[in-house]
PDB file of N, CA and C and ligand atoms in Angstrom:
ATOM      1  N   MET A   1     -30.786 107.829 -82.158  1.00 51.00           N
ATOM      2  CA  MET A   1     -30.635 108.149 -83.946  1.00 51.00           C
ATOM      3  C   MET A   1     -29.309 106.640 -84.533  1.00 51.00           C
ATOM      4  N   PRO A   2     -29.690 106.753 -85.497  1.00 54.00           N
ATOM      5  CA  PRO A   2     -28.772 105.074 -86.108  1.00 54.00           C
ATOM      6  C   PRO A   2     -27.427 105.733 -85.869  1.00 54.00           C
ATOM      7  N   ASP A   3     -26.787 104.192 -85.966  1.00 55.00           N
ATOM      8  CA  ASP A   3     -25.245 104.390 -85.559  1.00 55.00           C
ATOM      9  C   ASP A   3     -24.646 104.329 -87.404  1.00 55.00           C
ATOM     10  N   ASP A   4     -25.452 104.096 -88.347  1.00 53.00           N
ATOM     11  CA  ASP A   4     -24.649 104.393 -89.492  1.00 53.00           C
ATOM     12  C   ASP A   4     -25.062 105.383 -90.225  1.00 53.00           C
ATOM     13  N   TRP A   5     -25.321 106.346 -90.499  1.00 49.00           N
ATOM     14  CA  TRP A   5     -25.292 107.482 -91.125  1.00 49.00           C
ATOM     15  C   TRP A   5     -24.042 107.590 -91.541  1.00 49.00           C
ATOM     16  N   ASP A   6     -22.627 108.086 -91.133  1.00 48.00           N
ATOM     17  CA  ASP A   6     -21.828 108.001 -91.198  1.00 48.00           C
ATOM     18  C   ASP A   6     -21.306 107.307 -92.453  1.00 48.00           C
ATOM     19  N   GLU A   7     -21.581 106.281 -92.436  1.00 54.00           N
ATOM     20  CA  GLU A   7     -20.969 105.115 -93.634  1.00 54.00           C
ATOM     21  C   GLU A   7     -21.103 105.365 -95.152  1.00 54.00           C
ATOM     22  N   HIS A   8     -21.905 106.160 -95.391  1.00 59.00           N
ATOM     23  CA  HIS A   8     -22.831 106.195 -96.634  1.00 59.00           C
ATOM     24  C   HIS A   8     -22.378 108.472 -96.721  1.00 59.00           C
ATOM     25  N   ASP A   9     -21.983 108.756 -96.094  1.00 71.00           N
ATOM     26  CA  ASP A   9     -21.447 109.749 -96.663  1.00 71.00           C
ATOM     27  C   ASP A   9     -22.457 110.961 -96.759  1.00 71.00           C
ATOM     28  N   ASP A  10     -23.489 110.498 -95.627  1.00 79.00           N
ATOM     29  CA  ASP A  10     -25.052 111.411 -95.301  1.00 79.00           C
ATOM     30  C   ASP A  10     -25.328 112.281 -94.635  1.00 79.00           C
ATOM     31  N   ILE A  11     -25.916 113.923 -94.567  1.00 84.00           N
ATOM     32  CA  ILE A  11     -25.961 114.427 -93.635  1.00 84.00           C
ATOM     33  C   ILE A  11     -26.975 113.962 -92.716  1.00 84.00           C
ATOM     34  N   ALA A  12     -27.586 114.488 -91.585  1.00 89.00           N
ATOM     35  CA  ALA A  12     -28.344 113.985 -90.858  1.00 89.00           C
ATOM     36  C   ALA A  12     -28.568 114.965 -90.199  1.00 89.00           C
ATOM     37  N   ALA A  13     -29.963 115.293 -90.118  1.00 93.00           N
ATOM     38  CA  ALA A  13     -30.700 116.850 -89.810  1.00 93.00           C
ATOM     39  C   ALA A  13     -31.468 115.747 -88.989  1.00 93.00           C
ATOM     40  N   GLY A  14     -32.179 117.273 -88.047  1.00 95.00           N
ATOM     41  CA  GLY A  14     -33.144 116.649 -87.362  1.00 95.00           C
ATOM     42  C   GLY A  14     -34.418 117.595 -86.944  1.00 95.00           C
ATOM     43  N   SER A  15     -36.074 117.627 -86.980  1.00 97.00           N
ATOM     44  CA  SER A  15     -36.675 119.033 -86.704  1.00 97.00           C
ATOM     45  C   SER A  15     -37.982 118.289 -85.677  1.00 97.00           C
ATOM     46  N   SER A  16     -38.313 119.151 -85.148  1.00 96.00           N
ATOM     47  CA  SER A  16     -39.747 118.835 -84.679  1.00 96.00           C
ATOM     48  C   SER A  16     -40.743 118.731 -85.300  1.00 96.00           C
ATOM     49  N   CYS A  17     -41.858 117.603 -84.904  1.00 97.00           N
ATOM     50  CA  CYS A  17     -43.223 118.205 -85.728  1.00 97.00           C
ATOM     51  C   CYS A  17     -43.744 119.134 -85.513  1.00 97.00           C
ATOM     52  N   PRO A  18     -44.823 119.461 -86.607  1.00 96.00           N
ATOM     53  CA  PRO A  18     -45.115 120.798 -86.582  1.00 96.00           C
ATOM     54  C   PRO A  18     -46.469 120.466 -86.054  1.00 96.00           C
ATOM     55  N   MET A  19     -47.368 119.304 -86.019  1.00 97.00           N
ATOM     56  CA  MET A  19     -47.809 118.855 -85.513  1.00 97.00           C
ATOM     57  C   MET A  19     -48.822 119.532 -84.049  1.00 97.00           C
ATOM     58  N   PRO A  20     -49.789 120.008 -84.122  1.00 94.00           N
ATOM     59  CA  PRO A  20     -49.908 120.496 -82.351  1.00 94.00           C
ATOM     60  C   PRO A  20     -50.287 118.772 -81.207  1.00 94.00           C
ATOM     61  N   ASN A  21     -49.604 118.915 -80.132  1.00 95.00           N
ATOM     62  CA  ASN A  21     -49.683 117.798 -79.901  1.00 95.00           C
ATOM     63  C   ASN A  21     -48.678 116.304 -79.865  1.00 95.00           C
ATOM     64  N   CYS A  22     -47.853 117.170 -80.749  1.00 97.00           N
ATOM     65  CA  CYS A  22     -47.289 115.856 -81.182  1.00 97.00           C
ATOM     66  C   CYS A  22     -45.670 116.453 -81.225  1.00 97.00           C
ATOM     67  N   GLY A  23     -44.875 116.981 -81.773  1.00 97.00           N
ATOM     68  CA  GLY A  23     -43.746 117.414 -81.699  1.00 97.00           C
ATOM     69  C   GLY A  23     -42.792 116.292 -81.425  1.00 97.00           C
ATOM     70  N   GLU A  24     -42.691 115.381 -81.831  1.00 97.00           N
ATOM     71  CA  GLU A  24     -41.977 114.057 -82.357  1.00 97.00           C
ATOM     72  C   GLU A  24     -40.473 114.694 -82.825  1.00 97.00           C
ATOM     73  N   LEU A  25     -39.670 113.802 -82.375  1.00 96.00           N
ATOM     74  CA  LEU A  25     -38.454 114.465 -83.228  1.00 96.00           C
ATOM     75  C   LEU A  25     -38.082 113.362 -84.739  1.00 96.00           C
ATOM     76  N   ALA A  26     -38.069 114.041 -85.528  1.00 96.00           N
ATOM     77  CA  ALA A  26     -37.697 113.752 -86.888  1.00 96.00           C
ATOM     78  C   ALA A  26     -36.528 113.926 -87.543  1.00 96.00           C
ATOM     79  N   VAL A  27     -35.953 112.265 -88.232  1.00 94.00           N
ATOM     80  CA  VAL A  27     -34.744 112.702 -88.486  1.00 94.00           C
ATOM     81  C   VAL A  27     -34.881 112.677 -89.835  1.00 94.00           C
ATOM     82  N   ALA A  28     -33.548 113.103 -90.697  1.00 93.00           N
ATOM     83  CA  ALA A  28     -34.254 113.208 -92.341  1.00 93.00           C
ATOM     84  C   ALA A  28     -32.511 112.494 -92.704  1.00 93.00           C
ATOM     85  N   TYR A  29     -32.174 112.125 -93.798  1.00 88.00           N
ATOM     86  CA  TYR A  29     -30.920 111.768 -94.320  1.00 88.00           C
ATOM     87  C   TYR A  29     -30.731 112.516 -95.445  1.00 88.00           C
ATOM     88  N   ARG A  30     -29.550 112.988 -96.042  1.00 85.00           N
ATOM     89  CA  ARG A  30     -29.331 113.425 -97.173  1.00 85.00           C
ATOM     90  C   ARG A  30     -27.589 112.670 -97.426  1.00 85.00           C
ATOM     91  N   SER A  31     -27.988 112.601 -99.030  1.00 80.00           N
ATOM     92  CA  SER A  31     -26.583 111.909 -99.518  1.00 80.00           C
ATOM     93  C   SER A  31     -26.099 112.849 -99.802  1.00 80.00           C
ATOM     94  N   THR A  32     -24.567 112.939 -99.844  1.00 71.00           N
ATOM     95  CA  THR A  32     -23.923 114.163-100.385  1.00 71.00           C
ATOM     96  C   THR A  32     -22.747 113.682-101.826  1.00 71.00           C
ATOM     97  N   ASP A  33     -23.391 111.994-101.874  1.00 66.00           N
ATOM     98  CA  ASP A  33     -22.634 111.661-103.223  1.00 66.00           C
ATOM     99  C   ASP A  33     -22.635 111.963-104.445  1.00 66.00           C
ATOM    100  N   GLY A  34     -21.936 112.513-104.838  1.00 54.00           N
ATOM    101  CA  GLY A  34     -21.858 113.270-106.434  1.00 54.00           C
ATOM    102  C   GLY A  34     -23.319 114.357-106.024  1.00 54.00           C
ATOM    103  N   VAL A  35     -23.386 115.552-105.544  1.00 56.00           N
ATOM    104  CA  VAL A  35     -24.570 116.748-105.207  1.00 56.00           C
ATOM    105  C   VAL A  35     -23.206 117.516-104.420  1.00 56.00           C
ATOM    106  N   GLU A  36     -23.996 118.681-105.414  1.00 61.00           N
ATOM    107  CA  GLU A  36     -23.551 120.358-104.874  1.00 61.00           C
ATOM    108  C   GLU A  36     -24.951 120.271-103.811  1.00 61.00           C
ATOM    109  N   ARG A  37     -23.962 120.458-102.296  1.00 58.00           N
ATOM    110  CA  ARG A  37     -25.121 120.900-101.567  1.00 58.00           C
ATOM    111  C   ARG A  37     -25.516 122.128-101.140  1.00 58.00           C
ATOM    112  N   ASP A  38     -27.294 122.362-101.512  1.00 58.00           N
ATOM    113  CA  ASP A  38     -27.831 123.357-101.407  1.00 58.00           C
ATOM    114  C   ASP A  38     -28.206 123.558-100.678  1.00 58.00           C
ATOM    115  N   HIS A  39     -28.132 124.819 -99.868  1.00 58.00           N
ATOM    116  CA  HIS A  39     -28.411 125.584 -98.736  1.00 58.00           C
ATOM    117  C   HIS A  39     -29.801 125.930 -98.768  1.00 58.00           C
ATOM    118  N   SER A  40     -30.113 126.047-100.093  1.00 65.00           N
ATOM    119  CA  SER A  40     -31.384 127.032 -99.609  1.00 65.00           C
ATOM    120  C   SER A  40     -33.043 126.258-100.096  1.00 65.00           C
ATOM    121  N   GLU A  41     -32.296 124.883-100.642  1.00 80.00           N
ATOM    122  CA  GLU A  41     -33.499 123.605-100.471  1.00 80.00           C
ATOM    123  C   GLU A  41     -33.857 122.807 -98.931  1.00 80.00           C
ATOM    124  N   PRO A  42     -34.633 123.371 -98.522  1.00 90.00           N
ATOM    125  CA  PRO A  42     -35.294 122.485 -97.673  1.00 90.00           C
ATOM    126  C   PRO A  42     -35.669 121.546 -96.961  1.00 90.00           C
ATOM    127  N   TRP A  43     -35.325 121.277 -96.201  1.00 93.00           N
ATOM    128  CA  TRP A  43     -34.987 119.396 -95.737  1.00 93.00           C
ATOM    129  C   TRP A  43     -36.724 118.667 -95.428  1.00 93.00           C
ATOM    130  N   GLU A  44     -37.033 117.967 -96.019  1.00 94.00           N
ATOM    131  CA  GLU A  44     -38.214 116.692 -96.325  1.00 94.00           C
ATOM    132  C   GLU A  44     -37.789 115.995 -94.860  1.00 94.00           C
ATOM    133  N   PHE A  45     -39.336 115.850 -93.852  1.00 97.00           N
ATOM    134  CA  PHE A  45     -38.755 114.780 -92.698  1.00 97.00           C
ATOM    135  C   PHE A  45     -40.151 114.395 -93.251  1.00 97.00           C
ATOM    136  N   THR A  46     -40.365 113.087 -92.410  1.00 97.00           N
ATOM    137  CA  THR A  46     -41.900 112.265 -92.399  1.00 97.00           C
ATOM    138  C   THR A  46     -41.593 111.880 -90.541  1.00 97.00           C
ATOM    139  N   CYS A  47     -42.636 112.560 -90.005  1.00 98.00           N
ATOM    140  CA  CYS A  47     -42.990 112.364 -88.735  1.00 98.00           C
ATOM    141  C   CYS A  47     -42.733 111.079 -87.911  1.00 98.00           C
ATOM    142  N   PRO A  48     -42.018 110.103 -87.156  1.00 97.00           N
ATOM    143  CA  PRO A  48     -42.244 109.072 -87.340  1.00 97.00           C
ATOM    144  C   PRO A  48     -43.639 108.704 -86.077  1.00 97.00           C
ATOM    145  N   ARG A  49     -43.743 109.049 -85.751  1.00 97.00           N
ATOM    146  CA  ARG A  49     -45.221 109.602 -84.826  1.00 97.00           C
ATOM    147  C   ARG A  49     -46.472 109.515 -85.422  1.00 97.00           C
ATOM    148  N   CYS A  50     -46.843 110.829 -86.293  1.00 97.00           N
ATOM    149  CA  CYS A  50     -48.216 110.742 -87.149  1.00 97.00           C
ATOM    150  C   CYS A  50     -47.858 110.648 -88.035  1.00 97.00           C
ATOM    151  N   GLY A  51     -46.605 110.478 -89.171  1.00 97.00           N
ATOM    152  CA  GLY A  51     -46.808 110.028 -89.875  1.00 97.00           C
ATOM    153  C   GLY A  51     -46.624 110.908 -91.556  1.00 97.00           C
ATOM    154  N   ILE A  52     -46.964 112.706 -90.841  1.00 97.00           N
ATOM    155  CA  ILE A  52     -47.108 113.910 -91.489  1.00 97.00           C
ATOM    156  C   ILE A  52     -46.095 113.879 -92.067  1.00 97.00           C
ATOM    157  N   ASP A  53     -45.491 114.262 -94.012  1.00 97.00           N
ATOM    158  CA  ASP A  53     -44.376 115.205 -93.974  1.00 97.00           C
ATOM    159  C   ASP A  53     -44.299 116.260 -93.671  1.00 97.00           C
ATOM    160  N   PHE A  54     -43.161 117.383 -93.441  1.00 97.00           N
ATOM    161  CA  PHE A  54     -43.040 118.193 -93.531  1.00 97.00           C
ATOM    162  C   PHE A  54     -42.113 118.880 -93.693  1.00 97.00           C
ATOM    163  N   THR A  55     -41.626 120.149 -94.073  1.00 96.00           N
ATOM    164  CA  THR A  55     -40.221 120.764 -94.627  1.00 96.00           C
ATOM    165  C   THR A  55     -39.392 121.729 -93.737  1.00 96.00           C
ATOM    166  N   VAL A  56     -38.657 121.585 -93.833  1.00 95.00           N
ATOM    167  CA  VAL A  56     -38.261 122.882 -93.145  1.00 95.00           C
ATOM    168  C   VAL A  56     -36.620 123.160 -93.439  1.00 95.00           C
ATOM    169  N   PRO A  57     -36.972 124.744 -93.699  1.00 93.00           N
ATOM    170  CA  PRO A  57     -35.452 125.339 -93.828  1.00 93.00           C
ATOM    171  C   PRO A  57     -34.384 124.832 -92.956  1.00 93.00           C
ATOM    172  N   GLU A  58     -33.149 124.498 -93.564  1.00 89.00           N
ATOM    173  CA  GLU A  58     -31.961 124.744 -92.775  1.00 89.00           C
ATOM    174  C   GLU A  58     -31.287 124.902 -91.640  1.00 89.00           C
ATOM    175  N   ASP A  59     -31.900 126.307 -91.679  1.00 90.00           N
ATOM    176  CA  ASP A  59     -31.293 127.200 -90.670  1.00 90.00           C
ATOM    177  C   ASP A  59     -32.519 127.020 -89.691  1.00 90.00           C
ATOM    178  N   GLU A  60     -33.482 126.661 -89.525  1.00 93.00           N
ATOM    179  CA  GLU A  60     -34.622 126.107 -88.768  1.00 93.00           C
ATOM    180  C   GLU A  60     -34.528 124.724 -87.836  1.00 93.00           C
ATOM    181  N   LEU A  61     -33.179 123.988 -88.450  1.00 94.00           N
ATOM    182  CA  LEU A  61     -33.352 122.486 -87.929  1.00 94.00           C
ATOM    183  C   LEU A  61     -32.914 122.527 -86.689  1.00 94.00           C
ATOM    184  N   ILE A  62     -32.844 121.762 -85.563  1.00 94.00           N
ATOM    185  CA  ILE A  62     -32.411 121.610 -84.587  1.00 94.00           C
ATOM    186  C   ILE A  62     -30.967 121.405 -84.305  1.00 94.00           C
ATOM    187  N   PHE A  63     -31.328 119.767 -85.580  1.00 90.00           N
ATOM    188  CA  PHE A  63     -29.507 120.196 -85.963  1.00 90.00           C
ATOM    189  C   PHE A  63     -29.200 119.565 -86.779  1.00 90.00           C
ATOM    190  N   GLN A  64     -27.755 119.217 -87.487  1.00 88.00           N
ATOM    191  CA  GLN A  64     -27.640 119.230 -88.334  1.00 88.00           C
ATOM    192  C   GLN A  64     -25.853 118.185 -88.500  1.00 88.00           C
ATOM    193  N   SER A  65     -26.193 116.880 -88.477  1.00 84.00           N
ATOM    194  CA  SER A  65     -24.906 116.353 -88.494  1.00 84.00           C
ATOM    195  C   SER A  65     -23.541 115.939 -90.034  1.00 84.00           C
ATOM    196  N   VAL A  66     -22.635 116.570 -89.947  1.00 73.00           N
ATOM    197  CA  VAL A  66     -22.074 115.912 -91.453  1.00 73.00           C
ATOM    198  C   VAL A  66     -21.193 114.966 -90.729  1.00 73.00           C
ATOM    199  N   PRO A  67     -20.795 114.354 -92.194  1.00 63.00           N
ATOM    200  CA  PRO A  67     -19.051 113.342 -92.062  1.00 63.00           C
ATOM    201  C   PRO A  67     -17.837 114.414 -91.112  1.00 63.00           C
ATOM    202  N   SER A  68     -17.075 113.728 -90.524  1.00 59.00           N
ATOM    203  CA  SER A  68     -15.981 114.215 -90.288  1.00 59.00           C
ATOM    204  C   SER A  68     -15.034 114.644 -91.495  1.00 59.00           C
ATOM    205  N   LYS A  69     -15.058 114.442 -92.552  1.00 57.00           N
ATOM    206  CA  LYS A  69     -14.533 115.120 -93.658  1.00 57.00           C
ATOM    207  C   LYS A  69     -15.252 116.804 -94.471  1.00 57.00           C
ATOM    208  N   TRP A  70     -16.474 117.209 -93.530  1.00 53.00           N
ATOM    209  CA  TRP A  70     -17.092 118.044 -94.066  1.00 53.00           C
ATOM    210  C   TRP A  70     -16.076 119.274 -92.932  1.00 53.00           C
ATOM    211  N   LEU A  71     -16.395 118.448 -91.714  1.00 54.00           N
ATOM    212  CA  LEU A  71     -15.835 119.346 -90.707  1.00 54.00           C
ATOM    213  C   LEU A  71     -14.994 119.157 -90.854  1.00 54.00           C
ATOM    214  N   LEU A  72     -13.731 119.007 -91.175  1.00 57.00           N
ATOM    215  CA  LEU A  72     -12.531 119.091 -91.716  1.00 57.00           C
ATOM    216  C   LEU A  72     -11.999 120.465 -92.413  1.00 57.00           C
ATOM    217  N   ALA A  73     -13.219 120.356 -93.440  1.00 58.00           N
ATOM    218  CA  ALA A  73     -13.093 121.472 -94.591  1.00 58.00           C
ATOM    219  C   ALA A  73     -13.616 122.699 -94.362  1.00 58.00           C
ATOM    220  N   GLY A  74     -14.036 122.767 -92.680  1.00 55.00           N
ATOM    221  CA  GLY A  74     -14.671 123.627 -92.814  1.00 55.00           C
ATOM    222  C   GLY A  74     -15.782 124.164 -93.535  1.00 55.00           C
ATOM    223  N   VAL A  75     -16.504 123.257 -94.309  1.00 51.00           N
ATOM    224  CA  VAL A  75     -17.130 123.566 -94.512  1.00 51.00           C
ATOM    225  C   VAL A  75     -19.110 124.243 -93.534  1.00 51.00           C
ATOM    226  N   GLN A  76     -18.767 123.039 -92.905  1.00 49.00           N
ATOM    227  CA  GLN A  76     -19.950 123.757 -91.692  1.00 49.00           C
ATOM    228  C   GLN A  76     -19.157 123.915 -90.462  1.00 49.00           C
ATOM    229  N   ALA A  77     -19.195 125.209 -90.485  1.00 47.00           N
ATOM    230  CA  ALA A  77     -18.423 125.808 -88.910  1.00 47.00           C
ATOM    231  C   ALA A  77     -19.267 125.695 -87.583  1.00 47.00           C
ATOM    232  N   ALA A  78     -20.520 125.076 -87.439  1.00 48.00           N
ATOM    233  CA  ALA A  78     -21.418 125.314 -86.242  1.00 48.00           C
ATOM    234  C   ALA A  78     -20.989 124.141 -85.435  1.00 48.00           C
TER     235      ALA A  78
HETATM  236 ZN1   ZN B 101     -45.773 113.856 -85.935  1.00 96.83          ZN
END
């Protein structure tokens, strides 16, 4: 996992590749700069192994990390 994701107020999320015989972990980043966070918008991933693009609903992500200030604000309860 890159160690610079939290320096730009980005949210990081991960999901596994849906392709058979792959299942590689893909990580995506989403900036929080000046945008309302839309929980209904699926995350877009690009598999680092086979290169396909796929989307995953937020509630089906393997993990999601947010900057500490989001945690302090109680936005992310998990
Ligand atoms: Zn893949």
